[in-house]
Tab-separated table of C-alpha atoms in Angstrom:
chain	number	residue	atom	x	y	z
A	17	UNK	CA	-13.505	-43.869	111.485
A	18	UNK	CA	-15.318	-42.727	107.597
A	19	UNK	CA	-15.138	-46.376	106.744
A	20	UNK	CA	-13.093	-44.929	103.767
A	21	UNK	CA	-9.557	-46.698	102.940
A	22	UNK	CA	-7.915	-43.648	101.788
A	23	UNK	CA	-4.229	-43.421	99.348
A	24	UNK	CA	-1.445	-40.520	99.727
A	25	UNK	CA	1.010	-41.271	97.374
A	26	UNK	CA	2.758	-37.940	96.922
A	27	UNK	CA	3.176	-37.140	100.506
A	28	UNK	CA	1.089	-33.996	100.292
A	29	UNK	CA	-0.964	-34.322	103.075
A	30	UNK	CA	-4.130	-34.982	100.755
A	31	UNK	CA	-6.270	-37.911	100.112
A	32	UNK	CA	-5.164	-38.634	96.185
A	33	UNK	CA	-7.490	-42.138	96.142
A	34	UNK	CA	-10.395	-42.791	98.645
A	35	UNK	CA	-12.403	-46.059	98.136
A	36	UNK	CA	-15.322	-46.330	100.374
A	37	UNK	CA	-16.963	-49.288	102.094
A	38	UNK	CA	-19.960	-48.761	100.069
A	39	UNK	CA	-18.145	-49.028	96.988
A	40	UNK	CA	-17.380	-45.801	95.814
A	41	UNK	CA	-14.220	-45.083	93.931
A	42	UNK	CA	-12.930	-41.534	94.108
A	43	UNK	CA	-9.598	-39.835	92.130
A	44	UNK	CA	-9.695	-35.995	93.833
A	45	UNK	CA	-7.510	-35.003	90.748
A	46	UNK	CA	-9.848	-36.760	87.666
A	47	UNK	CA	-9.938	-33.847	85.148
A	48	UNK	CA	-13.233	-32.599	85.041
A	49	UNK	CA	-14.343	-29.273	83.901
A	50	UNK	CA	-17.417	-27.242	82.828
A	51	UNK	CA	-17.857	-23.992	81.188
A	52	UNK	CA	-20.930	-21.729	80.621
A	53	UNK	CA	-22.203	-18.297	79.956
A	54	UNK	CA	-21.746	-15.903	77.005
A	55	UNK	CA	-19.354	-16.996	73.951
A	56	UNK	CA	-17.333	-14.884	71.866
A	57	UNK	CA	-15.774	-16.070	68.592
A	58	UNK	CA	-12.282	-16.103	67.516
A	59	UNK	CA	-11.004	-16.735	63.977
A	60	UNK	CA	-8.960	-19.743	63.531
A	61	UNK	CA	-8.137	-20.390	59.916
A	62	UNK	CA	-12.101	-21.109	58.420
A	63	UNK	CA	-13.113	-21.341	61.587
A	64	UNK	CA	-14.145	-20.021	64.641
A	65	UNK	CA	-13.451	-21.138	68.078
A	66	UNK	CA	-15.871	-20.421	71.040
A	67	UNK	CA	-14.418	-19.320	74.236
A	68	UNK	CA	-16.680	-19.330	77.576
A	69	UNK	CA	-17.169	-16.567	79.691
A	70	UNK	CA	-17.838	-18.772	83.070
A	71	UNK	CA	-15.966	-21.442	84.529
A	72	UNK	CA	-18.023	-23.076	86.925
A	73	UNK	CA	-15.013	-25.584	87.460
A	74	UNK	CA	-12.028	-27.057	86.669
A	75	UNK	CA	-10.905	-30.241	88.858
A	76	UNK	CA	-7.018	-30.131	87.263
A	77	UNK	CA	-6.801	-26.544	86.266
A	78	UNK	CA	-6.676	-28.446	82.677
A	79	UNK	CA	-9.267	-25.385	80.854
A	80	UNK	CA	-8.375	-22.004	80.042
A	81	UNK	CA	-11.845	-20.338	78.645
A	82	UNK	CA	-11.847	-21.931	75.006
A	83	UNK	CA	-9.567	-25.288	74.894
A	84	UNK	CA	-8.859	-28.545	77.241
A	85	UNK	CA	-4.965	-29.811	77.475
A	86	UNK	CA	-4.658	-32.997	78.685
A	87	UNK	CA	-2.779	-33.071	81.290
A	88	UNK	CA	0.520	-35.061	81.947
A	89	UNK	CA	-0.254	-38.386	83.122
A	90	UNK	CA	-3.937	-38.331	82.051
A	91	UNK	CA	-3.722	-39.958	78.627
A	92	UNK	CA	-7.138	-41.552	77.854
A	93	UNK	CA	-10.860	-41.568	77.005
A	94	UNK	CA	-12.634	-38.275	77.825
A	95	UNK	CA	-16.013	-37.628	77.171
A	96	UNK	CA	-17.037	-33.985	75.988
A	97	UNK	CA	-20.449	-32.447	75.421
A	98	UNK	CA	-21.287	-29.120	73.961
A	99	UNK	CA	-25.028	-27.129	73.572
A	100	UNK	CA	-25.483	-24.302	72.077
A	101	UNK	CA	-29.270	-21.922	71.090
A	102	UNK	CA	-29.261	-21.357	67.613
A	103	UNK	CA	-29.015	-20.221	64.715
A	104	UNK	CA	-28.256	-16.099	66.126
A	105	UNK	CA	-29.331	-15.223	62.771
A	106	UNK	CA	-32.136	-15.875	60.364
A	107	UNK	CA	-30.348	-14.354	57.138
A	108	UNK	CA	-28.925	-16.592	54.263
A	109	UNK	CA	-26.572	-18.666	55.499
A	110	UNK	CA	-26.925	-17.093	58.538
A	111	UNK	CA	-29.964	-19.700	59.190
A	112	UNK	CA	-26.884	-22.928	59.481
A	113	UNK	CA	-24.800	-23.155	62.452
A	114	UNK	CA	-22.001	-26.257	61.835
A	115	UNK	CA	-19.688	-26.959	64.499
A	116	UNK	CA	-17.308	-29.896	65.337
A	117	UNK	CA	-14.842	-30.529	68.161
A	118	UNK	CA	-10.721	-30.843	67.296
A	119	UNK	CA	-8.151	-32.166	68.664
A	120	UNK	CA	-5.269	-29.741	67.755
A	121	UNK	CA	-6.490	-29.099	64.132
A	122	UNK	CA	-8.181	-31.903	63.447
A	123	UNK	CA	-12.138	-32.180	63.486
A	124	UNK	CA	-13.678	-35.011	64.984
A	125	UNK	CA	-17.447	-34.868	64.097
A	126	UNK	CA	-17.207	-33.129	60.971
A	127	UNK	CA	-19.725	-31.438	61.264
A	128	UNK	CA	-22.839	-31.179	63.494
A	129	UNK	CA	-25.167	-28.950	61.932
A	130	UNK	CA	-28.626	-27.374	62.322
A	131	UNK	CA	-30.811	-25.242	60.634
A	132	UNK	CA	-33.697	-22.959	61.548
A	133	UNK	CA	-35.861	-20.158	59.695
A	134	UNK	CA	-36.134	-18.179	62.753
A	135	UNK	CA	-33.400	-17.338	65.283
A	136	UNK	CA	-33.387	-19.218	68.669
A	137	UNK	CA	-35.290	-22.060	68.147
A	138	UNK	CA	-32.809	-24.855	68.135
A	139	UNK	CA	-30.840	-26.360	70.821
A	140	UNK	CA	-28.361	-28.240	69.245
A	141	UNK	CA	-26.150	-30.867	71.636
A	142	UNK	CA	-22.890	-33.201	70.936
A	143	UNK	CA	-21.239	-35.390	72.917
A	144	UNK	CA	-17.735	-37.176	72.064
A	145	UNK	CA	-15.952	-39.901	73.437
A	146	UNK	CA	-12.217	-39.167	72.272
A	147	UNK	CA	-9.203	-40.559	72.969
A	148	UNK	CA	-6.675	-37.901	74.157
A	149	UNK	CA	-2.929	-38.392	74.711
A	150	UNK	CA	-1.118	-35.681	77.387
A	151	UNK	CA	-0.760	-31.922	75.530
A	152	UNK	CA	-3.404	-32.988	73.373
A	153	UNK	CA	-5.794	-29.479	72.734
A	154	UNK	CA	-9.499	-30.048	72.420
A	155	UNK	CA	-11.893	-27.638	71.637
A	156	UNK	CA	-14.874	-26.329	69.779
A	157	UNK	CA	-14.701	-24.425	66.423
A	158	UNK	CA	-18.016	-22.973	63.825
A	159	UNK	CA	-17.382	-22.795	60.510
A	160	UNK	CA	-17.076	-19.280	59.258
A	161	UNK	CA	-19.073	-19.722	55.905
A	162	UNK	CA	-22.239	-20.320	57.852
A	163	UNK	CA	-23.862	-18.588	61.114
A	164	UNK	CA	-23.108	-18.590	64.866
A	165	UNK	CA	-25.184	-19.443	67.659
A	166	UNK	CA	-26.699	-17.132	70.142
A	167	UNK	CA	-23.793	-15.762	72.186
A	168	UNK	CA	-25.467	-14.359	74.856
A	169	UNK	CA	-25.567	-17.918	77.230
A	170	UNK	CA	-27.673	-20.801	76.907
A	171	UNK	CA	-24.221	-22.452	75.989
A	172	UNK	CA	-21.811	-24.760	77.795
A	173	UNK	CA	-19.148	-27.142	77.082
A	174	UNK	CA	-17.861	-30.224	79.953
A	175	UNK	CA	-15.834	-32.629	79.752
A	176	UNK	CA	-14.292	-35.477	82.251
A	177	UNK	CA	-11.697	-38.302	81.921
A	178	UNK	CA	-13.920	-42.157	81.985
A	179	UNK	CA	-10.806	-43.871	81.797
């Protein structure tokens, strides 16, 4: 044998819950996904959401290129993280990037900002604990009266279930 005790509970044919006898806990399902590559910006009232132009993966088919549902079933804390290169600009306002995550339409960090006098030089990162409920949309918006981060990569977003 593995030395693995392993759980099918909807007659699938596939391990849903494997415990090993060295301690490790494993849910095959646990929504987990990461995103990477270039961004592109979409207006959303006075903001802008980001959407992703990789997905590396996407454990519960939960992410669709800019936002996270929670699925059915998986109400609980999640842990997200964000990084971006920045500012994209060096004009004006241009020089601020502010960005927050939401759930639905409500910002939870309002707002993480950073500010540069040259393009590129910052790498801003933010990480959330949040408590999500099932069909609850998270994702990651810039305010429009201030500047965008480089688009062309450097950037991700993740995010997994801890509980």
């Amino acid at each position: 044998t593995d030395n693995t005790y392993r759980l099918n509970y909807n007659g699938s044919g596939n391990d849903e819950v494997i415990m090993t006898t060295d301690g490790y806990f494993n849910i095959e399902n646990q929504p987990a996904f990461k995103a990477t590559g270039n961004l592109t910006f979409t207006d959303w009232n006075t903001y802008e959401y980001c959407t992703w132009s990789v997905e590396n993966y996407d454990n519960s088919s939960s992410w669709n290129g800019y936002s996270f549902t929670c699925p059915t079933g998986a109400d609980g804390d999640y842990l997200f993280q964000v990084e971006f290169l920045g500012p994209g600009s060096n004009a004006g306002n241009e020089k601020y990037i502010l960005f927050a995550l939401f759930i639905g339409t409500a910002g939870q960090n309002y707002w993480r900002q950073q500010w540069a006098s040259d393009t590129n030089r910052l790498a801003p990162f933010s990480g959330m604990v949040l408590q999500l409920a099932a069909g609850d949309v998270v994702r990651v918006a810039f305010h429009k009266s201030y500047g965008r981060p480089y688009a062309s990569g450097y950037t991700s977003i993740s995010g997994c279930k801890l509980n």
